Amino acid sequence: DVVMSLGPAGTGKSFLAVITARGGSKGLPGKNIKDLCGKPLIAWSIEAGLKSKYIDEVVVSTDSHVIADISKKYKANVPFLRPKNLSTDTASSFDAVRHAINFYKSELKKEFDYIVLLEPTSPLRIDKDIDSAINTLLDSDATSIVGLCKTEGQNPAFLVNKDFGGFISGYNGGDMSVLRRQDIDDVYFFEGSIYISHIETYLSKQTFYHNQTIGYEVQKYKSLEIDDMDDFVMIEAIMKYREYS
């Protein structure tokens, strides 16, 4: 029989955190296990998940034996190696997360109410961010919550188009009057530090983004993601400055 996890005291809901970490990376080779302030990059997300008040299990989905071994060292569950067909450049994160959910259900006989996707490329997210996002979701009528960050210089009011001659014009036909920040509407961008959804909704919609999704606003520095060496250097500096440990 499949066992429904009861979840931590207080919510009556159960949460499975999935950390997706392929072995291949074109932007920064080996980034998931690259040393960041004394720990492999992936360890920061594993530890944040394990420290969460609400997450029942933290599983790493990877196709790499090396990443699997390091993840186990940091106390994550690695009950499988992700199949190669789900580890290509074209495979989606949905494919990987669905595989983990189905593996737990069919092989480990465990089901959960909610899925939490923690991408290792967002190491500045901490356990309190996860718990706050979970609380926000559970207190709402939504079925999904995703990380958002307020745009600053990238607000559409400050954007322009450039033609073949190099001449600029207002973005999408807008004017180019320089506005003060306090005169424009706030606009947000999707950032990648946290995604949470009711599992049934996620499996049916095949995305975290739909009309039952709310946003969880994160501070600008926490929205930084590691895709290349410049990102890595910036995040390393922020971690030292803010005394992450």
PDB file of N, CA and C in Angstrom, residues 11-70:
ATOM      1  N   THR A  11       0.832  21.729   9.836  1.00  0.00           N
ATOM      2  CA  THR A  11       0.199  21.978   8.538  1.00  0.00           C
ATOM      3  C   THR A  11      -0.729  20.840   8.127  1.00  0.00           C
ATOM      4  N   GLY A  12      -0.438  19.624   8.580  1.00  0.00           N
ATOM      5  CA  GLY A  12      -1.213  18.482   8.117  1.00  0.00           C
ATOM      6  C   GLY A  12      -0.939  18.144   6.670  1.00  0.00           C
ATOM      7  N   LYS A  13       0.024  18.840   6.049  1.00  0.00           N
ATOM      8  CA  LYS A  13       0.387  18.618   4.661  1.00  0.00           C
ATOM      9  C   LYS A  13       1.820  18.108   4.579  1.00  0.00           C
ATOM     10  N   SER A  14       2.105  17.356   3.528  1.00  0.00           N
ATOM     11  CA  SER A  14       3.453  16.809   3.372  1.00  0.00           C
ATOM     12  C   SER A  14       4.116  17.405   2.136  1.00  0.00           C
ATOM     13  N   PHE A  15       5.448  17.520   2.211  1.00  0.00           N
ATOM     14  CA  PHE A  15       6.207  18.220   1.175  1.00  0.00           C
ATOM     15  C   PHE A  15       7.434  17.414   0.761  1.00  0.00           C
ATOM     16  N   LEU A  16       7.553  17.200  -0.552  1.00  0.00           N
ATOM     17  CA  LEU A  16       8.738  16.570  -1.112  1.00  0.00           C
ATOM     18  C   LEU A  16       9.532  17.642  -1.853  1.00  0.00           C
ATOM     19  N   ALA A  17      10.776  17.847  -1.447  1.00  0.00           N
ATOM     20  CA  ALA A  17      11.648  18.793  -2.150  1.00  0.00           C
ATOM     21  C   ALA A  17      12.503  18.030  -3.149  1.00  0.00           C
ATOM     22  N   VAL A  18      12.492  18.483  -4.390  1.00  0.00           N
ATOM     23  CA  VAL A  18      13.308  17.885  -5.437  1.00  0.00           C
ATOM     24  C   VAL A  18      14.372  18.891  -5.861  1.00  0.00           C
ATOM     25  N   ILE A  19      15.623  18.452  -5.848  1.00  0.00           N
ATOM     26  CA  ILE A  19      16.733  19.269  -6.340  1.00  0.00           C
ATOM     27  C   ILE A  19      17.211  18.626  -7.628  1.00  0.00           C
ATOM     28  N   THR A  20      17.071  19.343  -8.735  1.00  0.00           N
ATOM     29  CA  THR A  20      17.455  18.804 -10.035  1.00  0.00           C
ATOM     30  C   THR A  20      18.874  19.246 -10.366  1.00  0.00           C
ATOM     31  N   ALA A  21      19.738  18.287 -10.681  1.00  0.00           N
ATOM     32  CA  ALA A  21      21.157  18.605 -10.894  1.00  0.00           C
ATOM     33  C   ALA A  21      21.767  17.659 -11.920  1.00  0.00           C
ATOM     34  N   ARG A  22      21.727  18.086 -13.171  1.00  0.00           N
ATOM     35  CA  ARG A  22      22.367  17.276 -14.211  1.00  0.00           C
ATOM     36  C   ARG A  22      23.884  17.377 -14.098  1.00  0.00           C
ATOM     37  N   GLY A  23      24.557  16.355 -14.621  1.00  0.00           N
ATOM     38  CA  GLY A  23      26.019  16.382 -14.609  1.00  0.00           C
ATOM     39  C   GLY A  23      26.595  17.354 -15.617  1.00  0.00           C
ATOM     40  N   GLY A  24      25.921  17.552 -16.750  1.00  0.00           N
ATOM     41  CA  GLY A  24      26.448  18.419 -17.802  1.00  0.00           C
ATOM     42  C   GLY A  24      26.014  19.858 -17.610  1.00  0.00           C
ATOM     43  N   SER A  25      26.935  20.791 -17.845  1.00  0.00           N
ATOM     44  CA  SER A  25      26.607  22.215 -17.805  1.00  0.00           C
ATOM     45  C   SER A  25      27.498  22.931 -18.796  1.00  0.00           C
ATOM     46  N   LYS A  26      26.879  23.637 -19.750  1.00  0.00           N
ATOM     47  CA  LYS A  26      27.668  24.306 -20.777  1.00  0.00           C
ATOM     48  C   LYS A  26      28.190  25.662 -20.300  1.00  0.00           C
ATOM     49  N   GLY A  27      27.365  26.390 -19.531  1.00  0.00           N
ATOM     50  CA  GLY A  27      27.758  27.724 -19.110  1.00  0.00           C
ATOM     51  C   GLY A  27      28.925  27.722 -18.147  1.00  0.00           C
ATOM     52  N   LEU A  28      28.901  26.765 -17.196  1.00  0.00           N
ATOM     53  CA  LEU A  28      29.962  26.663 -16.193  1.00  0.00           C
ATOM     54  C   LEU A  28      30.135  25.178 -15.879  1.00  0.00           C
ATOM     55  N   PRO A  29      31.050  24.513 -16.574  1.00  0.00           N
ATOM     56  CA  PRO A  29      31.207  23.061 -16.406  1.00  0.00           C
ATOM     57  C   PRO A  29      31.420  22.664 -14.944  1.00  0.00           C
ATOM     58  N   GLY A  30      30.698  21.606 -14.527  1.00  0.00           N
ATOM     59  CA  GLY A  30      30.839  21.098 -13.164  1.00  0.00           C
ATOM     60  C   GLY A  30      30.293  22.012 -12.096  1.00  0.00           C
ATOM     61  N   LYS A  31      29.398  22.942 -12.471  1.00  0.00           N
ATOM     62  CA  LYS A  31      29.000  23.978 -11.510  1.00  0.00           C
ATOM     63  C   LYS A  31      28.281  23.414 -10.283  1.00  0.00           C
ATOM     64  N   ASN A  32      27.498  22.352 -10.438  1.00  0.00           N
ATOM     65  CA  ASN A  32      26.709  21.862  -9.304  1.00  0.00           C
ATOM     66  C   ASN A  32      27.561  21.363  -8.141  1.00  0.00           C
ATOM     67  N   ILE A  33      28.814  20.994  -8.427  1.00  0.00           N
ATOM     68  CA  ILE A  33      29.689  20.528  -7.345  1.00  0.00           C
ATOM     69  C   ILE A  33      30.895  21.450  -7.158  1.00  0.00           C
ATOM     70  N   LYS A  34      30.882  22.585  -7.833  1.00  0.00           N
ATOM     71  CA  LYS A  34      31.978  23.547  -7.701  1.00  0.00           C
ATOM     72  C   LYS A  34      31.968  24.130  -6.288  1.00  0.00           C
ATOM     73  N   ASP A  35      33.148  24.283  -5.700  1.00  0.00           N
ATOM     74  CA  ASP A  35      33.240  24.778  -4.327  1.00  0.00           C
ATOM     75  C   ASP A  35      32.795  26.231  -4.243  1.00  0.00           C
ATOM     76  N   LEU A  36      31.811  26.491  -3.389  1.00  0.00           N
ATOM     77  CA  LEU A  36      31.306  27.841  -3.153  1.00  0.00           C
ATOM     78  C   LEU A  36      31.353  28.107  -1.652  1.00  0.00           C
ATOM     79  N   CYS A  37      32.304  28.930  -1.254  1.00  0.00           N
ATOM     80  CA  CYS A  37      32.457  29.285   0.161  1.00  0.00           C
ATOM     81  C   CYS A  37      32.530  28.041   1.056  1.00  0.00           C
ATOM     82  N   GLY A  38      33.301  27.067   0.615  1.00  0.00           N
ATOM     83  CA  GLY A  38      33.588  25.907   1.460  1.00  0.00           C
ATOM     84  C   GLY A  38      32.671  24.710   1.289  1.00  0.00           C
ATOM     85  N   LYS A  39      31.656  24.824   0.421  1.00  0.00           N
ATOM     86  CA  LYS A  39      30.753  23.696   0.183  1.00  0.00           C
ATOM     87  C   LYS A  39      30.503  23.579  -1.313  1.00  0.00           C
ATOM     88  N   PRO A  40      30.212  22.369  -1.796  1.00  0.00           N
ATOM     89  CA  PRO A  40      29.778  22.249  -3.195  1.00  0.00           C
ATOM     90  C   PRO A  40      28.492  23.056  -3.401  1.00  0.00           C
ATOM     91  N   LEU A  41      28.343  23.653  -4.559  1.00  0.00           N
ATOM     92  CA  LEU A  41      27.170  24.484  -4.840  1.00  0.00           C
ATOM     93  C   LEU A  41      25.867  23.807  -4.435  1.00  0.00           C
ATOM     94  N   ILE A  42      25.699  22.538  -4.791  1.00  0.00           N
ATOM     95  CA  ILE A  42      24.437  21.854  -4.514  1.00  0.00           C
ATOM     96  C   ILE A  42      24.156  21.724  -3.018  1.00  0.00           C
ATOM     97  N   ALA A  43      25.201  21.716  -2.190  1.00  0.00           N
ATOM     98  CA  ALA A  43      25.023  21.535  -0.750  1.00  0.00           C
ATOM     99  C   ALA A  43      24.202  22.662  -0.126  1.00  0.00           C
ATOM    100  N   TRP A  44      24.320  23.874  -0.669  1.00  0.00           N
ATOM    101  CA  TRP A  44      23.562  25.007  -0.117  1.00  0.00           C
ATOM    102  C   TRP A  44      22.056  24.771  -0.247  1.00  0.00           C
ATOM    103  N   SER A  45      21.622  24.211  -1.351  1.00  0.00           N
ATOM    104  CA  SER A  45      20.193  23.941  -1.534  1.00  0.00           C
ATOM    105  C   SER A  45      19.745  22.728  -0.718  1.00  0.00           C
ATOM    106  N   ILE A  46      20.606  21.716  -0.642  1.00  0.00           N
ATOM    107  CA  ILE A  46      20.280  20.545   0.186  1.00  0.00           C
ATOM    108  C   ILE A  46      20.077  20.972   1.637  1.00  0.00           C
ATOM    109  N   GLU A  47      21.009  21.754   2.171  1.00  0.00           N
ATOM    110  CA  GLU A  47      20.927  22.162   3.578  1.00  0.00           C
ATOM    111  C   GLU A  47      19.724  23.055   3.838  1.00  0.00           C
ATOM    112  N   ALA A  48      19.399  23.930   2.890  1.00  0.00           N
ATOM    113  CA  ALA A  48      18.209  24.780   3.057  1.00  0.00           C
ATOM    114  C   ALA A  48      16.954  23.916   3.128  1.00  0.00           C
ATOM    115  N   GLY A  49      16.882  22.899   2.270  1.00  0.00           N
ATOM    116  CA  GLY A  49      15.727  22.002   2.283  1.00  0.00           C
ATOM    117  C   GLY A  49      15.634  21.201   3.570  1.00  0.00           C
ATOM    118  N   LEU A  50      16.768  20.702   4.040  1.00  0.00           N
ATOM    119  CA  LEU A  50      16.772  19.892   5.261  1.00  0.00           C
ATOM    120  C   LEU A  50      16.440  20.723   6.501  1.00  0.00           C
ATOM    121  N   LYS A  51      16.789  22.007   6.489  1.00  0.00           N
ATOM    122  CA  LYS A  51      16.506  22.878   7.642  1.00  0.00           C
ATOM    123  C   LYS A  51      15.061  23.366   7.662  1.00  0.00           C
ATOM    124  N   SER A  52      14.350  23.237   6.546  1.00  0.00           N
ATOM    125  CA  SER A  52      12.964  23.699   6.477  1.00  0.00           C
ATOM    126  C   SER A  52      12.110  22.999   7.530  1.00  0.00           C
ATOM    127  N   LYS A  53      11.192  23.752   8.127  1.00  0.00           N
ATOM    128  CA  LYS A  53      10.283  23.185   9.131  1.00  0.00           C
ATOM    129  C   LYS A  53       9.267  22.244   8.508  1.00  0.00           C
ATOM    130  N   TYR A  54       9.028  22.397   7.201  1.00  0.00           N
ATOM    131  CA  TYR A  54       7.904  21.717   6.574  1.00  0.00           C
ATOM    132  C   TYR A  54       8.274  20.573   5.640  1.00  0.00           C
ATOM    133  N   ILE A  55       9.469  20.617   5.087  1.00  0.00           N
ATOM    134  CA  ILE A  55       9.833  19.611   4.078  1.00  0.00           C
ATOM    135  C   ILE A  55      10.106  18.263   4.743  1.00  0.00           C
ATOM    136  N   ASP A  56       9.440  17.225   4.225  1.00  0.00           N
ATOM    137  CA  ASP A  56       9.573  15.872   4.772  1.00  0.00           C
ATOM    138  C   ASP A  56      10.817  15.172   4.238  1.00  0.00           C
ATOM    139  N   GLU A  57      11.048  15.301   2.937  1.00  0.00           N
ATOM    140  CA  GLU A  57      12.189  14.622   2.322  1.00  0.00           C
ATOM    141  C   GLU A  57      12.811  15.531   1.275  1.00  0.00           C
ATOM    142  N   VAL A  58      14.125  15.453   1.176  1.00  0.00           N
ATOM    143  CA  VAL A  58      14.872  16.179   0.152  1.00  0.00           C
ATOM    144  C   VAL A  58      15.520  15.140  -0.750  1.00  0.00           C
ATOM    145  N   VAL A  59      15.127  15.145  -2.021  1.00  0.00           N
ATOM    146  CA  VAL A  59      15.671  14.176  -2.965  1.00  0.00           C
ATOM    147  C   VAL A  59      16.438  14.918  -4.057  1.00  0.00           C
ATOM    148  N   VAL A  60      17.586  14.394  -4.421  1.00  0.00           N
ATOM    149  CA  VAL A  60      18.355  14.947  -5.535  1.00  0.00           C
ATOM    150  C   VAL A  60      18.155  14.053  -6.747  1.00  0.00           C
ATOM    151  N   SER A  61      17.729  14.675  -7.845  1.00  0.00           N
ATOM    152  CA  SER A  61      17.549  13.964  -9.114  1.00  0.00           C
ATOM    153  C   SER A  61      18.721  14.313 -10.016  1.00  0.00           C
ATOM    154  N   THR A  62      19.607  13.349 -10.228  1.00  0.00           N
ATOM    155  CA  THR A  62      20.795  13.581 -11.037  1.00  0.00           C
ATOM    156  C   THR A  62      21.130  12.347 -11.862  1.00  0.00           C
ATOM    157  N   ASP A  63      21.848  12.576 -12.949  1.00  0.00           N
ATOM    158  CA  ASP A  63      22.331  11.468 -13.774  1.00  0.00           C
ATOM    159  C   ASP A  63      23.802  11.182 -13.499  1.00  0.00           C
ATOM    160  N   SER A  64      24.374  11.916 -12.525  1.00  0.00           N
ATOM    161  CA  SER A  64      25.811  11.844 -12.260  1.00  0.00           C
ATOM    162  C   SER A  64      26.116  11.105 -10.961  1.00  0.00           C
ATOM    163  N   HIS A  65      26.979  10.089 -11.048  1.00  0.00           N
ATOM    164  CA  HIS A  65      27.408   9.370  -9.833  1.00  0.00           C
ATOM    165  C   HIS A  65      28.141  10.301  -8.877  1.00  0.00           C
ATOM    166  N   VAL A  66      28.911  11.213  -9.423  1.00  0.00           N
ATOM    167  CA  VAL A  66      29.685  12.138  -8.578  1.00  0.00           C
ATOM    168  C   VAL A  66      28.746  13.057  -7.798  1.00  0.00           C
ATOM    169  N   ILE A  67      27.769  13.655  -8.501  1.00  0.00           N
ATOM    170  CA  ILE A  67      26.802  14.514  -7.815  1.00  0.00           C
ATOM    171  C   ILE A  67      25.997  13.702  -6.806  1.00  0.00           C
ATOM    172  N   ALA A  68      25.635  12.475  -7.166  1.00  0.00           N
ATOM    173  CA  ALA A  68      24.878  11.610  -6.251  1.00  0.00           C
ATOM    174  C   ALA A  68      25.663  11.362  -4.963  1.00  0.00           C
ATOM    175  N   ASP A  69      26.944  11.034  -5.088  1.00  0.00           N
ATOM    176  CA  ASP A  69      27.759  10.744  -3.900  1.00  0.00           C
ATOM    177  C   ASP A  69      27.903  11.974  -3.011  1.00  0.00           C
ATOM    178  N   ILE A  70      28.120  13.133  -3.620  1.00  0.00           N
ATOM    179  CA  ILE A  70      28.262  14.368  -2.836  1.00  0.00           C
ATOM    180  C   ILE A  70      26.939  14.717  -2.165  1.00  0.00           C
TER     181      ILE A  70
END
